[in-house]
Structure formats: C-alpha cells, structure tokens
Amino acid sequence: MSETTLFDASYEHLKKPLLKQTLDRLRPIYSQSELNALRIDSTSREGLSQRSGRGFVNRDILETVLGNLLECVAPGSHNAPHLQNQKRELSEAIEEVADQLYAMIAQSFLAVTDETHLNVALETAFSLLWELPRLKSRALWNRFASLKDPAVWDAYLLHTGISREKIAALDFRAQIDNAIRERVFEPYEDFLGSLNLASVLDYQLQLVVSTYPGWRVLFYHDVAHALTRSEPPEDNADLHRVPVPLLPRAIAELGGRYYQADLHPETQIGDANLLEHPHRGVTTGQTGIIGSGCVIYPCTLGGLSVKVKQRHPEIGDFVEIGTDTSLLGPVQIADHTTIGTNTEIYGFVEIDQRCRIGSSVVIGTIRGAAEHPGKIKIGDEVRIGDGTIIENTSEMDLFIPTRAQIPARSHVANDGFGFPRYVTQT
C-alpha cells in the first residue's frame, strides 16, 4: 500500500457504514455539556500517511491521537486546539479519530512488512472506538478511585470551613469502596450529604481530572491493551480485529515517558484502581493480572522466569501495595490484602484474603537443597509483623494457617513437614 492509497476510495466506502454504526452506539453516552466540552485536534491526511523510521507513524501524531482518545472518554480534560482545527460535531470528531487510528494501525502493519492484515486495519480501529463506552466508564471509575487519596481534601476545601479534625474522623475510604462494589456513586454522595458536604464531590472529581496522573496512564494502558486483543468487541461479533504490532508497546512507552509507569500492554488490569504517585515508578509485566479497587503505590510487579508462561504476579480486588514493594514471579495475592512498604515477595507464593503484611517483610521460595522448592501458602486473615522473613527451601509446600499472627522480626522456615518453624525471633 503506497502513501497515496492509504485513504483511497475503497477506504471511504468501507468506513461509511462502520462510522454510522459506531455513532449510533456512542451518541447516548455523552451529555450535552460533554459534547460542548469535547475538543478533537485534527491532523492532515498527508501527515498521517507520512512514514518515519522503518515505516511507523511518528510520535508527535501518536501523542495527538492519544490526547484525542482521552478527550473521547473525558471531554474537556486534555485538548485546547485552535478553533480552526476543532471538530465541533460528534460525527466529525469520531470520524477524525477513526482516520487517525486507522492510519496508525495500517502503518504498524506496514512497518513489519505485513500487508496481509491491512484489510482488517479499519475494523481493528473501529473495534477500539466501539469500546469507547466501556473505556469511558473505566476512566470514570479510575478517577473516582483517586478520591481515596486524602489529599483530595486540600487547602481549598479546608479553607471553606471544613476542619482537619472533622476530616480526620471520617472513614471516607470505606464509603468509596462501597460505591465501587455497588458501581454507583450514591454511597459516597449520601455519606457527604449526611455531613452537609454535598458540594465536595464535584470539586474532588475536577481536581482529579485536572491534576492526577494515575487515571490517565491507566487509560493509555486501556488503549494499548485493546490493541493487543483478537476477539470481537462486546456486542459486535461482526467486527474482526487482530493484535497490532509495535503500536501497543509504543503507547506503553509514551505512558512511561510521561508518568514513569511502565505498564506492559498485555497486563490485565481491572478498573476503579488508584495508582498513587506513579511518577516514582510502577512496573507491570506481560502476564500480570491486577483486579479492581486496588491502591498501588510505586512498586515493581515483575517476573523471574525467562520462559513464555505465567511469570508475573496476580493481584486480586481491593488490594493495597505499599511504596517500594517488589512482587516477583507467579505470586498470587487474594482480595482485600494489604502489603506494607519495602516488602519483597517472590517465587511460588500464594496469599489468601484479608491478610495484613507489614513493612520490610521478605517472603520467598528459594532454590537451595531443593531444585524445585515447594510453595508458600498463607491462609486468610494472617497478620505478619514488620521485618519478618518467611522462606521455603524444602520441596514440600509451607502452610501458614488461617488467622496466624507472626510477630515482628520473626524468621520462619519449613519444618520439613509443611508447617512453620520459627528459626529465630528477636
């Protein structure tokens, strides 16, 4: 496909019915105020057809397209283009984004000299646009999850007459989690209303959309992840798409450049998650899984194996992972577990629900006398004190029983029969 035929008559003919179908799906998800705020920056077709490097679209255009997609899920949050470039109608805006997406996807196939998939480049682009209602909802819940940060009660709100003492007594995180579980804002709204603080929510959400980076990098990941998928989008089995080469990784790289959050595009991530201070570095791997409702501080969710298999952590729902924590390998963390700062968990470790793991804890399976050490399995509601070391060098699994209490600075090993043995305790 030459540059002159990237947007040929055949493209226009195929695009027209897909655009109409997609617009019918998208119109109901936007309020009039959102349509008034929507700002889509246009790019010339000559620019979209211009190749750089080995045929891949240039990074300036990629940044423009990501900004436009961000506008599609949170109108008014990103772009302020010149009026002469602004697409005023939703139909014009979505068509512009469709052209940009198609060009990036087509150029990605051309960059790896794969012309066999050019015929599905357009459908792959519209598959992502078809998912905008889902992506818009995910972006909203990721913004709402950011209200768990106590800093959303900032100097401006406090200046309006809310005392620090009153705020300190509120368990607002529990109300936010209730709202996430029920998938409605009402629990948090009712909570604020009962305290005569009903106006707070609008300000807090505006603060998050304007200044918090976590929800933005999670949206970049959502776009990159969608471009790695091959199954038809929800509610439209007629759309055919294939995984796109290069482009998902390029989007992830831009997210890392902007926000120092290195989220592999194939990581499976739920919504309603708070990435707190991602600029300090958050890393996920290809086979990683993260649930919903989590609070994740700067940490590494990495791999140990070089084999193509499940080699990264699996994180459940409503898990909190502290700063400078490393989870390495096929570690499994179940729902409602909290992991303290500067903790390292590696190898074949399974941690059940509602555990509380302190700071500077080390939990891992070690290849010593046993070439293939057994797992460490920690039961529900276990409490592990700061500075504790739990290691398994035996071929047998080590079981920490449900509701066990392990004091701070303990050293726990396998007794040879699968039960914990306290080596030392200070």
Coordinates of C-alpha atoms in Angstrom, one line a residue:
M1 CA 0.0 0.0 0.0
S2 CA 1.5 3.3 -1.0
E3 CA 1.2 6.6 0.8
T4 CA -1.2 7.9 -1.9
T5 CA -3.6 5.0 -1.4
L6 CA -3.8 5.0 2.5
F7 CA -7.0 6.9 2.3
D8 CA -8.4 5.8 -1.1
A9 CA -11.9 5.5 -2.3
S10 CA -12.2 1.9 -1.1
Y11 CA -11.3 3.1 2.4
E12 CA -14.0 5.7 2.3
H13 CA -16.6 3.2 1.1
L14 CA -15.8 0.7 3.9
K15 CA -15.6 3.4 6.6
K16 CA -19.0 4.9 6.0
P17 CA -21.2 2.1 7.4
L18 CA -18.8 1.5 10.3
L19 CA -18.9 5.1 11.2
K20 CA -22.7 5.3 11.2
Q21 CA -23.0 2.2 13.3
T22 CA -20.4 3.5 15.8
L23 CA -22.0 6.9 16.1
D24 CA -25.4 5.3 16.8
R25 CA -23.7 3.5 19.7
L26 CA -21.8 6.5 21.0
R27 CA -24.3 9.3 21.0
P28 CA -26.2 8.2 24.1
I29 CA -23.0 8.1 26.3
Y30 CA -22.4 11.9 26.0
S31 CA -24.4 14.6 27.8
Q32 CA -24.8 17.9 26.1
S33 CA -22.3 19.5 28.4
E34 CA -19.7 16.8 27.5
L35 CA -20.4 17.5 23.8
N36 CA -19.8 21.2 24.4
A37 CA -16.5 20.5 26.1
L38 CA -15.2 17.9 23.6
R39 CA -12.1 19.1 21.7
I40 CA -10.7 16.9 19.0
D41 CA -7.5 18.1 17.3
S42 CA -7.2 17.3 13.6
T43 CA -4.2 16.0 11.6
S44 CA -3.9 16.3 7.9
R45 CA -4.1 13.1 5.9
E46 CA -0.8 13.9 4.3
G47 CA 0.7 13.9 7.8
L48 CA -1.0 10.6 8.8
S49 CA 0.4 9.0 5.6
Q50 CA 3.9 10.3 6.2
R51 CA 6.1 7.5 7.5
S52 CA 9.1 7.8 9.8
G53 CA 11.8 5.4 10.7
R54 CA 11.0 2.0 9.4
G55 CA 7.5 3.0 8.3
F56 CA 5.9 3.6 11.7
V57 CA 3.9 6.7 12.4
N58 CA 5.8 9.5 14.1
R59 CA 5.5 10.0 17.9
D60 CA 4.0 13.5 17.5
I61 CA 1.0 12.1 15.7
L62 CA 0.7 9.3 18.3
E63 CA 0.6 11.9 21.1
T64 CA -2.1 13.8 19.3
V65 CA -4.2 10.6 18.8
L66 CA -3.9 9.6 22.4
G67 CA -4.9 13.1 23.5
N68 CA -8.0 12.8 21.3
L69 CA -8.9 9.5 22.7
L70 CA -8.5 10.9 26.2
E71 CA -11.0 13.6 25.1
C72 CA -13.4 10.9 24.0
V73 CA -13.6 9.4 27.5
A74 CA -13.3 12.6 29.5
P75 CA -14.3 15.6 27.3
G76 CA -12.5 18.8 28.1
S77 CA -9.7 17.1 30.1
H78 CA -6.9 17.3 27.6
N79 CA -7.1 19.3 24.4
A80 CA -7.5 23.0 23.7
P81 CA -6.8 23.2 19.9
H82 CA -7.0 26.2 17.7
L83 CA -10.6 26.9 16.8
Q84 CA -9.9 26.4 13.1
N85 CA -8.7 22.9 13.9
Q86 CA -11.6 22.0 16.2
K87 CA -14.1 19.3 15.2
R88 CA -17.4 20.7 16.5
E89 CA -19.8 17.9 15.8
L90 CA -19.6 14.4 17.3
S91 CA -19.8 12.9 13.9
E92 CA -16.8 15.0 12.7
A93 CA -14.9 14.2 15.9
I94 CA -15.3 10.5 15.8
E95 CA -14.5 10.4 12.0
E96 CA -11.3 12.3 12.7
V97 CA -10.3 9.9 15.4
A98 CA -11.2 6.9 13.2
D99 CA -8.9 8.2 10.4
Q100 CA -6.1 8.7 12.9
L101 CA -6.4 5.3 14.5
Y102 CA -6.7 3.6 11.1
A103 CA -3.5 5.3 9.9
M104 CA -1.5 4.3 13.0
I105 CA -2.7 0.7 12.8
A106 CA -2.1 0.4 9.0
Q107 CA 1.4 2.0 9.4
S108 CA 2.1 -0.5 12.1
F109 CA 1.5 -3.4 9.8
L110 CA 3.5 -1.8 7.0
A111 CA 6.4 -1.3 9.4
V112 CA 6.7 -5.0 9.9
T113 CA 6.1 -5.7 6.2
D114 CA 2.8 -7.4 6.9
E115 CA 0.3 -6.4 4.2
T116 CA -1.9 -9.5 4.9
H117 CA -3.6 -7.8 7.8
L118 CA -4.1 -4.4 6.1
N119 CA -7.7 -5.4 5.2
V120 CA -8.6 -5.6 8.9
A121 CA -6.8 -2.4 9.9
L122 CA -10.0 -0.4 9.6
E123 CA -12.1 -2.9 11.5
T124 CA -9.5 -3.0 14.2
A125 CA -9.6 0.7 14.6
F126 CA -13.4 0.7 14.8
S127 CA -13.2 -2.1 17.3
L128 CA -11.5 0.3 19.7
L129 CA -14.0 3.0 19.0
W130 CA -16.8 0.5 19.6
E131 CA -15.4 0.0 23.1
L132 CA -15.4 3.7 24.0
P133 CA -18.5 3.3 26.3
R134 CA -16.6 0.7 28.3
L135 CA -13.4 2.7 28.2
K136 CA -15.3 5.9 29.3
S137 CA -16.8 4.0 32.2
R138 CA -13.4 2.6 33.3
A139 CA -11.8 6.1 33.1
L140 CA -14.6 7.5 35.3
W141 CA -14.2 4.8 37.9
N142 CA -10.4 5.2 37.9
R143 CA -10.9 8.9 38.6
F144 CA -13.4 8.1 41.3
A145 CA -11.0 5.7 42.9
S146 CA -8.5 8.5 43.2
L147 CA -10.7 10.0 45.9
K148 CA -9.2 7.5 48.3
D149 CA -6.2 9.8 48.4
P150 CA -6.7 12.0 51.5
A151 CA -5.0 14.9 49.6
V152 CA -8.3 15.4 47.7
W153 CA -9.3 17.2 50.9
D154 CA -6.9 20.0 50.1
A155 CA -6.3 23.5 51.3
Y156 CA -9.1 24.9 49.1
L157 CA -11.7 22.7 50.7
L158 CA -10.3 23.2 54.2
H159 CA -10.5 27.0 53.6
T160 CA -14.2 26.7 53.0
G161 CA -14.7 25.8 56.7
I162 CA -14.2 22.1 57.0
S163 CA -11.9 21.4 59.9
R164 CA -9.0 19.0 59.8
E165 CA -10.3 17.3 62.9
K166 CA -13.6 16.6 61.3
I167 CA -12.0 15.2 58.2
A168 CA -9.6 13.1 60.3
A169 CA -12.6 11.4 61.9
L170 CA -14.2 10.3 58.6
D171 CA -13.8 6.8 57.2
F172 CA -14.3 8.0 53.6
R173 CA -12.3 5.2 52.0
A174 CA -14.9 2.6 53.2
Q175 CA -17.6 4.6 51.5
I176 CA -15.7 4.9 48.3
D177 CA -15.1 1.1 48.3
N178 CA -18.8 0.5 48.9
A179 CA -19.6 2.7 45.9
I180 CA -17.1 0.8 43.8
R181 CA -18.6 -2.6 44.8
E182 CA -22.1 -1.4 44.0
R183 CA -21.0 0.5 40.9
V184 CA -22.9 3.6 41.9
F185 CA -21.7 6.9 43.4
E186 CA -24.6 7.1 45.8
P187 CA -22.9 5.6 48.9
Y188 CA -20.3 8.3 48.8
E189 CA -22.7 11.1 47.8
D190 CA -25.1 10.1 50.7
F191 CA -22.1 10.0 53.1
L192 CA -21.1 13.5 52.1
G193 CA -24.7 14.7 52.2
S194 CA -25.1 13.5 55.7
L195 CA -22.2 15.7 56.7
N196 CA -23.5 18.8 54.8
L197 CA -20.6 18.3 52.3
A198 CA -22.6 17.5 49.2
S199 CA -20.7 20.1 47.1
V200 CA -17.3 18.4 47.8
L201 CA -17.7 15.6 45.2
D202 CA -17.7 17.8 42.2
Y203 CA -14.6 19.7 43.3
Q204 CA -12.7 16.5 44.1
L205 CA -13.5 14.9 40.8
Q206 CA -12.5 18.1 39.0
L207 CA -9.2 18.1 41.0
V208 CA -8.5 14.5 39.9
V209 CA -9.3 15.0 36.2
S210 CA -7.2 18.1 36.1
T211 CA -4.1 17.1 38.1
Y212 CA -3.9 13.4 38.9
P213 CA -1.8 11.3 36.5
G214 CA -2.8 7.8 37.6
W215 CA -6.1 7.6 35.7
R216 CA -4.5 9.0 32.6
V217 CA -1.8 6.4 32.4
L218 CA -4.4 3.7 33.1
F219 CA -6.3 5.0 30.2
Y220 CA -3.2 4.8 28.0
H221 CA -2.9 1.2 29.1
D222 CA -6.6 0.5 28.3
V223 CA -6.0 1.7 24.7
A224 CA -2.7 -0.3 24.4
H225 CA -4.4 -3.4 25.8
A226 CA -7.3 -3.2 23.4
L227 CA -4.9 -3.2 20.5
T228 CA -3.4 -6.5 21.7
R229 CA -6.7 -8.3 21.5
S230 CA -8.1 -10.5 18.8
E231 CA -11.6 -11.4 20.0
P232 CA -14.5 -9.3 18.6
P233 CA -15.6 -6.3 20.8
E234 CA -18.6 -6.7 23.1
D235 CA -22.0 -6.6 21.3
N236 CA -20.5 -6.7 17.8
A237 CA -19.4 -10.1 16.7
D238 CA -19.2 -8.8 13.1
L239 CA -16.1 -6.7 13.7
H240 CA -12.9 -8.5 13.0
R241 CA -9.7 -7.4 14.7
V242 CA -6.2 -8.7 15.1
P243 CA -3.4 -7.9 17.5
V244 CA -1.5 -4.8 16.2
P245 CA 2.3 -5.0 16.1
L246 CA 4.5 -2.2 17.6
L247 CA 1.8 0.3 18.4
P248 CA 0.7 -1.1 21.9
R249 CA 4.3 -1.1 23.0
A250 CA 4.8 2.5 21.7
I251 CA 1.8 3.7 23.6
A252 CA 3.1 2.0 26.8
E253 CA 6.5 3.7 26.2
L254 CA 4.8 7.1 26.0
G255 CA 3.0 6.4 29.2
G256 CA 6.3 5.6 30.8
R257 CA 7.9 8.7 29.4
Y258 CA 5.1 10.9 30.7
Y259 CA 4.3 9.2 34.0
Q260 CA 7.2 6.7 34.7
A261 CA 4.5 4.0 35.0
D262 CA 5.8 1.1 32.8
L263 CA 2.6 -0.9 32.3
H264 CA 3.0 -3.7 29.8
P265 CA 0.2 -3.5 27.3
E266 CA -0.7 -7.2 27.8
T267 CA -1.1 -6.9 31.6
Q268 CA -4.8 -7.4 32.5
I269 CA -5.9 -4.6 34.8
G270 CA -9.3 -4.0 36.2
D271 CA -10.9 -0.6 36.9
A272 CA -11.5 1.6 39.9
N273 CA -7.8 1.5 40.7
L274 CA -5.7 4.2 42.2
L275 CA -2.1 4.5 41.0
E276 CA -0.7 6.7 43.8
H277 CA 2.4 8.8 42.8
P278 CA 3.1 6.8 39.7
H279 CA 5.9 9.3 38.8
R280 CA 8.0 7.4 41.3
G281 CA 7.7 4.3 39.1
V282 CA 5.2 1.5 38.7
T283 CA 6.1 -1.6 36.7
T284 CA 3.9 -4.5 35.5
G285 CA 4.7 -7.4 33.2
Q286 CA 3.2 -9.1 30.2
T287 CA 1.4 -11.9 32.1
G288 CA 0.5 -9.9 35.2
I289 CA -3.1 -9.6 36.4
I290 CA -4.5 -6.8 38.6
G291 CA -8.0 -6.7 39.9
S292 CA -10.3 -3.8 40.6
G293 CA -10.5 -1.4 43.6
C294 CA -6.8 -1.6 44.3
V295 CA -4.4 1.1 45.7
I296 CA -1.0 0.7 44.2
Y297 CA 2.0 2.9 45.3
P298 CA 5.3 2.9 43.4
C299 CA 6.3 -0.7 43.2
T300 CA 7.5 -3.5 40.9
L301 CA 5.2 -6.3 39.8
G302 CA 7.9 -8.2 37.9
G303 CA 9.0 -11.6 36.7
L304 CA 11.7 -14.0 37.5
S305 CA 11.5 -16.6 34.7
V306 CA 12.6 -16.0 31.1
K307 CA 10.1 -18.7 29.8
V308 CA 6.9 -17.8 28.0
K309 CA 4.5 -18.7 30.7
Q310 CA 2.7 -17.1 33.7
R311 CA 5.6 -15.4 35.2
H312 CA 4.2 -12.2 36.8
P313 CA 2.1 -11.6 39.9
E314 CA -1.7 -12.0 40.0
I315 CA -3.4 -9.4 42.2
G316 CA -7.0 -9.6 43.4
D317 CA -9.6 -6.9 44.2
F318 CA -9.2 -4.2 46.8
V319 CA -5.5 -5.0 47.4
E320 CA -3.2 -2.3 48.7
I321 CA 0.5 -2.5 47.7
G322 CA 2.9 -0.1 49.6
T323 CA 5.8 2.0 48.3
D324 CA 9.0 0.3 47.1
T325 CA 7.4 -3.1 47.3
S326 CA 8.5 -5.8 44.9
L327 CA 6.3 -8.8 43.9
L328 CA 8.3 -11.0 41.6
G329 CA 7.3 -14.2 39.8
P330 CA 3.9 -16.0 39.9
V331 CA 3.0 -14.6 43.3
Q332 CA -0.8 -14.6 44.0
I333 CA -2.4 -12.0 46.2
A334 CA -6.0 -12.5 47.1
D335 CA -8.7 -9.9 47.7
H336 CA -8.6 -7.2 50.4
T337 CA -4.9 -7.9 51.3
T338 CA -2.6 -5.1 52.4
I339 CA 1.2 -5.3 51.8
G340 CA 3.4 -2.8 53.6
T341 CA 6.2 -0.7 52.3
N342 CA 9.6 -2.0 51.2
T343 CA 8.4 -5.6 51.3
E344 CA 9.7 -8.3 48.9
I345 CA 7.6 -11.3 47.9
Y346 CA 9.0 -13.7 45.2
G347 CA 8.6 -17.1 43.8
F348 CA 5.8 -19.5 44.3
V349 CA 3.8 -17.7 47.0
E350 CA 0.0 -17.7 47.5
I351 CA -1.5 -15.3 49.9
D352 CA -5.2 -15.6 50.8
Q353 CA -7.8 -12.9 51.5
R354 CA -7.6 -10.1 54.1
C355 CA -4.0 -10.6 55.1
R356 CA -2.0 -7.8 56.6
I357 CA 1.7 -8.0 55.7
G358 CA 3.9 -5.4 57.4
S359 CA 6.8 -3.3 56.2
S360 CA 10.2 -4.7 55.2
V361 CA 8.9 -8.2 55.1
V362 CA 10.6 -10.9 52.9
I363 CA 8.6 -13.9 51.7
G364 CA 10.0 -16.2 49.1
T365 CA 10.8 -19.7 47.8
I366 CA 14.5 -20.4 47.5
R367 CA 16.3 -22.9 45.4
G368 CA 18.7 -24.4 47.8
A369 CA 18.9 -28.1 48.5
A370 CA 15.7 -28.5 46.6
E371 CA 15.9 -27.7 42.9
H372 CA 12.2 -27.1 42.8
P373 CA 11.1 -25.7 46.2
G374 CA 7.5 -26.0 47.3
K375 CA 5.1 -23.1 47.6
I376 CA 4.4 -20.9 50.5
K377 CA 0.7 -20.8 51.1
I378 CA -0.6 -18.2 53.6
G379 CA -4.2 -18.6 54.8
D380 CA -6.9 -16.0 55.2
E381 CA -6.5 -13.1 57.6
V382 CA -2.9 -13.8 58.6
R383 CA -1.0 -10.9 60.2
I384 CA 2.7 -10.7 59.5
G385 CA 4.8 -8.2 61.6
D386 CA 7.4 -5.8 60.3
G387 CA 10.8 -7.1 59.3
T388 CA 9.7 -10.8 59.2
I389 CA 11.4 -13.3 56.9
I390 CA 9.4 -16.3 55.6
E391 CA 11.4 -18.7 53.3
N392 CA 10.9 -22.1 51.9
T393 CA 13.8 -24.2 50.7
S394 CA 12.0 -27.5 51.0
E395 CA 10.4 -29.4 48.2
M396 CA 7.3 -29.5 50.4
D397 CA 4.8 -26.7 50.5
L398 CA 4.9 -24.5 53.6
F399 CA 1.5 -23.6 55.0
I400 CA 0.9 -20.6 57.3
P401 CA -2.6 -21.3 58.9
T402 CA -5.6 -19.1 58.7
R403 CA -5.6 -16.1 61.2
A404 CA -2.0 -16.9 62.2
Q405 CA -0.2 -14.0 64.0
I406 CA 3.5 -13.8 63.2
P407 CA 5.4 -11.3 65.4
A408 CA 7.7 -8.6 64.0
R409 CA 11.2 -9.6 63.0
S410 CA 10.4 -13.3 63.0
H411 CA 12.3 -15.8 60.8
V412 CA 10.0 -18.6 59.6
A413 CA 11.1 -21.7 57.7
N414 CA 9.6 -25.1 56.7
D415 CA 10.0 -27.7 59.4
G416 CA 10.2 -30.4 56.8
F417 CA 6.6 -31.4 57.1
G418 CA 4.9 -28.3 55.7
F419 CA 4.5 -26.5 58.9
P420 CA 6.1 -23.2 60.0
R421 CA 9.2 -23.4 62.2
Y422 CA 10.5 -20.3 63.9
V423 CA 14.2 -20.2 63.3
T424 CA 14.8 -17.0 65.3
Q425 CA 12.7 -14.3 66.8
T426 CA 14.1 -11.1 68.3

